Each structure stands twice: as C-alpha cells, then as structure tokens.
Amino acid sequence: RPEDHRMAAALDGTSSSTSSSPTPGTSRAEYEPDGPIARRIAGVTPYFPFKKIDKFYDIGGFLRDPEAFALVVEVLVERYRNVEIDAIFGLDARGFVLGPPVALALRKPFYMLRKRGKMPNAVHGAAYSKEYAGTDALGIPRGAVRPGDKALIVDDLVATGGTLTAAVDLVKRLGGTVVECACVVEITVLDARAKFAHAGHADVPIWALMSESILTLDGLADPAIPTEGYVDDGEAH
C-alpha cells in the first residue's frame, strides 16, 4: 500500500520531508542500532545481577547522564519525526520515563499502558506472562485509541516480548495500528520477534537502539559505580 511505503521511507530516514538537524558533530547514520551514539549510551548503562538474572540492564545509568539521556530522546524523535503517528504509548513503568519527552517533541498525545488496578477508566486486555515471573494485564485509557489510529509503543527494554505483545494486542483490539515498538535495549537472543509472529503480529516491527552485544558495563566490577553492600533484592513485577 502507498501509505506503507511512505511509512517505511520515513523510518529508514529517506523521506523527503524536512526535519531538524542532528546534534552538531553527529550525523543520522550515527543513530543506527549499536552505532556510535548507541555505544556512547551503552558506556553509561550498567548491568547487575538482579531478579536472579545475571545481566539486568539498568537504564538508570543513562538517566543520570544528561547528555546520554538527551541522545536517547533525540534518536527516538528523529526516527519518528516524519512518520504518521496519532499517539505515543508507554509501557508501565519505564516507558513512562522515555515516552513523554518524545511525545512532547513530536507534539503527540502520550498515554500510559498501565498494569491492572493502577489506572481509572481503563480498558483492559487479556492476561499475559510477564518478562520475569507471574502474569498481569495491561490497561489503556478509554478512548485513547480510535479505529484507524496509528500508535507508537515505547519501552526501555524488550526481552521475551510478552509485555509488548500484550500492548499490541490491546491497541489492535481497539481498532488501532501499531507503527512500531521502540525500545532502547533489545535482548536479541530471546527473539521477541518470533513471539510477535506467533501471536499474529509479524506486521509490527520492533526497533531498538542497543543490543546486549554492546552493553558490557559490569556494574559490580566498575569502581566508578558505588555498589558497596549490594544484594540482589529484586522482586517479580
């Protein structure tokens, strides 16, 4: 369809539409996954043993680095600047940190996809298996998606893809189309794309700025990161 070709061109950065210049000293080629900008951000994004997982990636690392955080937002804004999007949706809870600055820059409404029992006047989807343990269900504000709306879903990390699949299910159930799922980190070995395909969402792309292959900052081994007395006290969520 013509609109699909226009969307693909915009996502590839080949749209003829005018957009703002990238940060001085960088080029849009540097916004590529695992590229130079991604590596700058990966350099301040540590992992820790947490929730019985050997490498739990902590986006708090780049959130405390204003330059790195600004670059994360800039990459996402530039990727979707020329894409037709009606609204941006963030997943509970770190999607609430990343989605709003992107939505503000693109002048799009932002909606929270919250876990059951956390938001009034919500429409809930089916139960799904969480990334680490147990099950939950996502809620979306009533009226946030109208038939034909184009949605961008944002989260910090995609692992098995269970939560993202639930989000796509819910948006589609309400008549919307998901343009893309954008994450800062993708654990590629867990192959969330296969889960999407199995769930009937092979039409929805997943895009991530960083893969686990460049996230090599060991939070317990780096002397610059205060970790005295560290214990794995993570709980399933």
PDB file of N, CA, C and O in Angstrom, residues 20-24 26 31 37-38 40-41 44-45 59-79 81 97-98 101-102 105 184 209:
ATOM      1  N   SER A  20      14.628  18.544  11.448  1.00  0.00           N
ATOM      2  CA  SER A  20      15.687  19.345  12.045  1.00  0.00           C
ATOM      3  C   SER A  20      17.027  18.640  11.910  1.00  0.00           C
ATOM      4  O   SER A  20      17.115  17.451  11.639  1.00  0.00           O
ATOM      5  N   SER A  21      18.090  19.410  12.109  1.00  0.00           N
ATOM      6  CA  SER A  21      19.438  18.868  12.003  1.00  0.00           C
ATOM      7  C   SER A  21      19.765  18.047  13.235  1.00  0.00           C
ATOM      8  O   SER A  21      19.279  18.325  14.327  1.00  0.00           O
ATOM      9  N   PRO A  22      20.613  17.019  13.063  1.00  0.00           N
ATOM     10  CA  PRO A  22      21.042  16.256  14.227  1.00  0.00           C
ATOM     11  C   PRO A  22      21.988  17.086  15.092  1.00  0.00           C
ATOM     12  O   PRO A  22      22.372  18.200  14.737  1.00  0.00           O
ATOM     13  N   THR A  23      22.363  16.544  16.224  1.00  0.00           N
ATOM     14  CA  THR A  23      23.300  17.223  17.105  1.00  0.00           C
ATOM     15  C   THR A  23      24.572  17.579  16.335  1.00  0.00           C
ATOM     16  O   THR A  23      25.087  16.752  15.589  1.00  0.00           O
ATOM     17  N   PRO A  24      25.091  18.824  16.496  1.00  0.00           N
ATOM     18  CA  PRO A  24      26.339  19.197  15.823  1.00  0.00           C
ATOM     19  C   PRO A  24      27.439  18.174  16.092  1.00  0.00           C
ATOM     20  O   PRO A  24      27.640  17.733  17.218  1.00  0.00           O
ATOM     21  N   THR A  26      27.455  15.185  14.765  1.00  0.00           N
ATOM     22  CA  THR A  26      26.956  13.837  14.508  1.00  0.00           C
ATOM     23  C   THR A  26      26.199  13.833  13.187  1.00  0.00           C
ATOM     24  O   THR A  26      25.903  14.872  12.613  1.00  0.00           O
ATOM     25  N   TYR A  31      22.883   7.333  14.355  1.00  0.00           N
ATOM     26  CA  TYR A  31      21.731   6.958  15.166  1.00  0.00           C
ATOM     27  C   TYR A  31      21.382   5.475  14.995  1.00  0.00           C
ATOM     28  O   TYR A  31      20.441   4.984  15.597  1.00  0.00           O
ATOM     29  N   ILE A  37      26.380   6.509  18.467  1.00  0.00           N
ATOM     30  CA  ILE A  37      25.582   7.116  19.531  1.00  0.00           C
ATOM     31  C   ILE A  37      25.135   6.044  20.525  1.00  0.00           C
ATOM     32  O   ILE A  37      25.166   6.248  21.746  1.00  0.00           O
ATOM     33  N   ALA A  38      24.718   4.895  20.008  1.00  0.00           N
ATOM     34  CA  ALA A  38      24.313   3.792  20.886  1.00  0.00           C
ATOM     35  C   ALA A  38      25.456   3.380  21.808  1.00  0.00           C
ATOM     36  O   ALA A  38      25.245   3.116  23.007  1.00  0.00           O
ATOM     37  N   ARG A  40      27.918   5.252  22.843  1.00  0.00           N
ATOM     38  CA  ARG A  40      28.104   6.293  23.872  1.00  0.00           C
ATOM     39  C   ARG A  40      27.133   6.059  25.030  1.00  0.00           C
ATOM     40  O   ARG A  40      27.507   6.179  26.206  1.00  0.00           O
ATOM     41  N   ILE A  41      25.890   5.710  24.707  1.00  0.00           N
ATOM     42  CA  ILE A  41      24.869   5.480  25.739  1.00  0.00           C
ATOM     43  C   ILE A  41      25.151   4.168  26.482  1.00  0.00           C
ATOM     44  O   ILE A  41      25.013   4.091  27.703  1.00  0.00           O
ATOM     45  N   VAL A  44      27.420   4.082  29.602  1.00  0.00           N
ATOM     46  CA  VAL A  44      26.965   4.507  30.936  1.00  0.00           C
ATOM     47  C   VAL A  44      25.731   3.721  31.374  1.00  0.00           C
ATOM     48  O   VAL A  44      25.021   4.125  32.292  1.00  0.00           O
ATOM     49  N   THR A  45      25.484   2.586  30.725  1.00  0.00           N
ATOM     50  CA  THR A  45      24.323   1.752  31.058  1.00  0.00           C
ATOM     51  C   THR A  45      24.809   0.419  31.604  1.00  0.00           C
ATOM     52  O   THR A  45      25.149  -0.488  30.844  1.00  0.00           O
ATOM     53  N   ILE A  59      18.676   1.161  33.101  1.00  0.00           N
ATOM     54  CA  ILE A  59      18.634   2.414  32.345  1.00  0.00           C
ATOM     55  C   ILE A  59      18.875   3.620  33.242  1.00  0.00           C
ATOM     56  O   ILE A  59      19.094   4.728  32.748  1.00  0.00           O
ATOM     57  N   GLY A  60      18.871   3.400  34.566  1.00  0.00           N
ATOM     58  CA  GLY A  60      19.229   4.493  35.466  1.00  0.00           C
ATOM     59  C   GLY A  60      20.611   5.046  35.169  1.00  0.00           C
ATOM     60  O   GLY A  60      20.901   6.206  35.484  1.00  0.00           O
ATOM     61  N   GLY A  61      21.447   4.243  34.538  1.00  0.00           N
ATOM     62  CA  GLY A  61      22.793   4.702  34.183  1.00  0.00           C
ATOM     63  C   GLY A  61      22.764   5.874  33.221  1.00  0.00           C
ATOM     64  O   GLY A  61      23.445   6.882  33.431  1.00  0.00           O
ATOM     65  N   PHE A  62      21.966   5.761  32.149  1.00  0.00           N
ATOM     66  CA  PHE A  62      21.947   6.894  31.219  1.00  0.00           C
ATOM     67  C   PHE A  62      20.988   7.994  31.672  1.00  0.00           C
ATOM     68  O   PHE A  62      21.138   9.150  31.269  1.00  0.00           O
ATOM     69  N   LEU A  63      20.022   7.680  32.535  1.00  0.00           N
ATOM     70  CA  LEU A  63      19.138   8.731  33.041  1.00  0.00           C
ATOM     71  C   LEU A  63      19.896   9.730  33.904  1.00  0.00           C
ATOM     72  O   LEU A  63      19.536  10.917  33.954  1.00  0.00           O
ATOM     73  N   ARG A  64      20.954   9.267  34.576  1.00  0.00           N
ATOM     74  CA  ARG A  64      21.711  10.194  35.417  1.00  0.00           C
ATOM     75  C   ARG A  64      22.784  10.940  34.630  1.00  0.00           C
ATOM     76  O   ARG A  64      23.505  11.776  35.183  1.00  0.00           O
ATOM     77  N   ASP A  65      22.897  10.658  33.358  1.00  0.00           N
ATOM     78  CA  ASP A  65      23.861  11.336  32.481  1.00  0.00           C
ATOM     79  C   ASP A  65      23.054  12.189  31.502  1.00  0.00           C
ATOM     80  O   ASP A  65      22.513  11.673  30.521  1.00  0.00           O
ATOM     81  N   PRO A  66      22.911  13.488  31.746  1.00  0.00           N
ATOM     82  CA  PRO A  66      22.022  14.302  30.922  1.00  0.00           C
ATOM     83  C   PRO A  66      22.321  14.246  29.428  1.00  0.00           C
ATOM     84  O   PRO A  66      21.404  14.236  28.615  1.00  0.00           O
ATOM     85  N   GLU A  67      23.593  14.196  29.066  1.00  0.00           N
ATOM     86  CA  GLU A  67      23.931  14.127  27.646  1.00  0.00           C
ATOM     87  C   GLU A  67      23.453  12.816  27.034  1.00  0.00           C
ATOM     88  O   GLU A  67      22.873  12.792  25.944  1.00  0.00           O
ATOM     89  N   ALA A  68      23.687  11.715  27.726  1.00  0.00           N
ATOM     90  CA  ALA A  68      23.273  10.412  27.210  1.00  0.00           C
ATOM     91  C   ALA A  68      21.760  10.317  27.121  1.00  0.00           C
ATOM     92  O   ALA A  68      21.206   9.813  26.128  1.00  0.00           O
ATOM     93  N   PHE A  69      21.064  10.803  28.153  1.00  0.00           N
ATOM     94  CA  PHE A  69      19.601  10.772  28.150  1.00  0.00           C
ATOM     95  C   PHE A  69      19.067  11.615  26.990  1.00  0.00           C
ATOM     96  O   PHE A  69      18.140  11.210  26.275  1.00  0.00           O
ATOM     97  N   ALA A  70      19.658  12.787  26.788  1.00  0.00           N
ATOM     98  CA  ALA A  70      19.233  13.642  25.679  1.00  0.00           C
ATOM     99  C   ALA A  70      19.434  12.950  24.340  1.00  0.00           C
ATOM    100  O   ALA A  70      18.612  13.096  23.412  1.00  0.00           O
ATOM    101  N   LEU A  71      20.511  12.199  24.214  1.00  0.00           N
ATOM    102  CA  LEU A  71      20.768  11.477  22.965  1.00  0.00           C
ATOM    103  C   LEU A  71      19.727  10.384  22.733  1.00  0.00           C
ATOM    104  O   LEU A  71      19.281  10.172  21.603  1.00  0.00           O
ATOM    105  N   VAL A  72      19.339   9.676  23.793  1.00  0.00           N
ATOM    106  CA  VAL A  72      18.291   8.662  23.663  1.00  0.00           C
ATOM    107  C   VAL A  72      17.019   9.292  23.104  1.00  0.00           C
ATOM    108  O   VAL A  72      16.409   8.786  22.145  1.00  0.00           O
ATOM    109  N   VAL A  73      16.616  10.404  23.708  1.00  0.00           N
ATOM    110  CA  VAL A  73      15.396  11.082  23.265  1.00  0.00           C
ATOM    111  C   VAL A  73      15.554  11.580  21.828  1.00  0.00           C
ATOM    112  O   VAL A  73      14.660  11.416  20.993  1.00  0.00           O
ATOM    113  N   GLU A  74      16.705  12.151  21.530  1.00  0.00           N
ATOM    114  CA  GLU A  74      16.941  12.683  20.188  1.00  0.00           C
ATOM    115  C   GLU A  74      16.851  11.593  19.123  1.00  0.00           C
ATOM    116  O   GLU A  74      16.247  11.795  18.061  1.00  0.00           O
ATOM    117  N   VAL A  75      17.464  10.451  19.396  1.00  0.00           N
ATOM    118  CA  VAL A  75      17.418   9.348  18.427  1.00  0.00           C
ATOM    119  C   VAL A  75      15.971   8.944  18.139  1.00  0.00           C
ATOM    120  O   VAL A  75      15.573   8.762  16.983  1.00  0.00           O
ATOM    121  N   LEU A  76      15.167   8.818  19.192  1.00  0.00           N
ATOM    122  CA  LEU A  76      13.774   8.409  19.013  1.00  0.00           C
ATOM    123  C   LEU A  76      12.973   9.491  18.287  1.00  0.00           C
ATOM    124  O   LEU A  76      12.172   9.194  17.395  1.00  0.00           O
ATOM    125  N   VAL A  77      13.198  10.739  18.654  1.00  0.00           N
ATOM    126  CA  VAL A  77      12.472  11.834  17.996  1.00  0.00           C
ATOM    127  C   VAL A  77      12.800  11.875  16.502  1.00  0.00           C
ATOM    128  O   VAL A  77      11.905  11.983  15.659  1.00  0.00           O
ATOM    129  N   GLU A  78      14.080  11.773  16.181  1.00  0.00           N
ATOM    130  CA  GLU A  78      14.470  11.835  14.773  1.00  0.00           C
ATOM    131  C   GLU A  78      13.956  10.634  13.981  1.00  0.00           C
ATOM    132  O   GLU A  78      13.600  10.757  12.807  1.00  0.00           O
ATOM    133  N   ARG A  79      13.884   9.487  14.631  1.00  0.00           N
ATOM    134  CA  ARG A  79      13.396   8.302  13.915  1.00  0.00           C
ATOM    135  C   ARG A  79      11.938   8.464  13.510  1.00  0.00           C
ATOM    136  O   ARG A  79      11.531   8.012  12.434  1.00  0.00           O
ATOM    137  N   ARG A  81      10.102  11.478  13.475  1.00  0.00           N
ATOM    138  CA  ARG A  81       9.698  12.840  13.154  1.00  0.00           C
ATOM    139  C   ARG A  81       8.818  12.904  11.908  1.00  0.00           C
ATOM    140  O   ARG A  81       7.868  13.685  11.840  1.00  0.00           O
ATOM    141  N   VAL A  97       8.973   7.058  31.466  1.00  0.00           N
ATOM    142  CA  VAL A  97      10.120   7.969  31.513  1.00  0.00           C
ATOM    143  C   VAL A  97      10.536   8.376  30.100  1.00  0.00           C
ATOM    144  O   VAL A  97      10.855   9.544  29.839  1.00  0.00           O
ATOM    145  N   LEU A  98      10.509   7.426  29.182  1.00  0.00           N
ATOM    146  CA  LEU A  98      11.027   7.655  27.830  1.00  0.00           C
ATOM    147  C   LEU A  98       9.994   8.225  26.873  1.00  0.00           C
ATOM    148  O   LEU A  98      10.334   9.015  25.989  1.00  0.00           O
ATOM    149  N   PRO A 101       8.970  12.682  26.815  1.00  0.00           N
ATOM    150  CA  PRO A 101       9.790  13.668  26.104  1.00  0.00           C
ATOM    151  C   PRO A 101       9.723  13.506  24.585  1.00  0.00           C
ATOM    152  O   PRO A 101       9.795  14.495  23.847  1.00  0.00           O
ATOM    153  N   VAL A 102       9.558  12.267  24.121  1.00  0.00           N
ATOM    154  CA  VAL A 102       9.412  12.046  22.681  1.00  0.00           C
ATOM    155  C   VAL A 102       8.070  12.598  22.201  1.00  0.00           C
ATOM    156  O   VAL A 102       7.988  13.275  21.165  1.00  0.00           O
ATOM    157  N   ALA A 105       8.218  16.410  22.042  1.00  0.00           N
ATOM    158  CA  ALA A 105       8.997  16.898  20.900  1.00  0.00           C
ATOM    159  C   ALA A 105       8.237  16.739  19.589  1.00  0.00           C
ATOM    160  O   ALA A 105       8.345  17.577  18.693  1.00  0.00           O
ATOM    161  N   VAL A 184      14.855   1.008  23.922  1.00  0.00           N
ATOM    162  CA  VAL A 184      16.261   1.402  23.989  1.00  0.00           C
ATOM    163  C   VAL A 184      17.157   0.167  23.915  1.00  0.00           C
ATOM    164  O   VAL A 184      18.200   0.179  23.279  1.00  0.00           O
ATOM    165  N   LEU A 209      17.633   0.608  19.993  1.00  0.00           N
ATOM    166  CA  LEU A 209      18.879   1.337  19.801  1.00  0.00           C
ATOM    167  C   LEU A 209      20.096   0.486  20.147  1.00  0.00           C
ATOM    168  O   LEU A 209      21.127   0.575  19.483  1.00  0.00           O
TER     169      LEU A 209
END
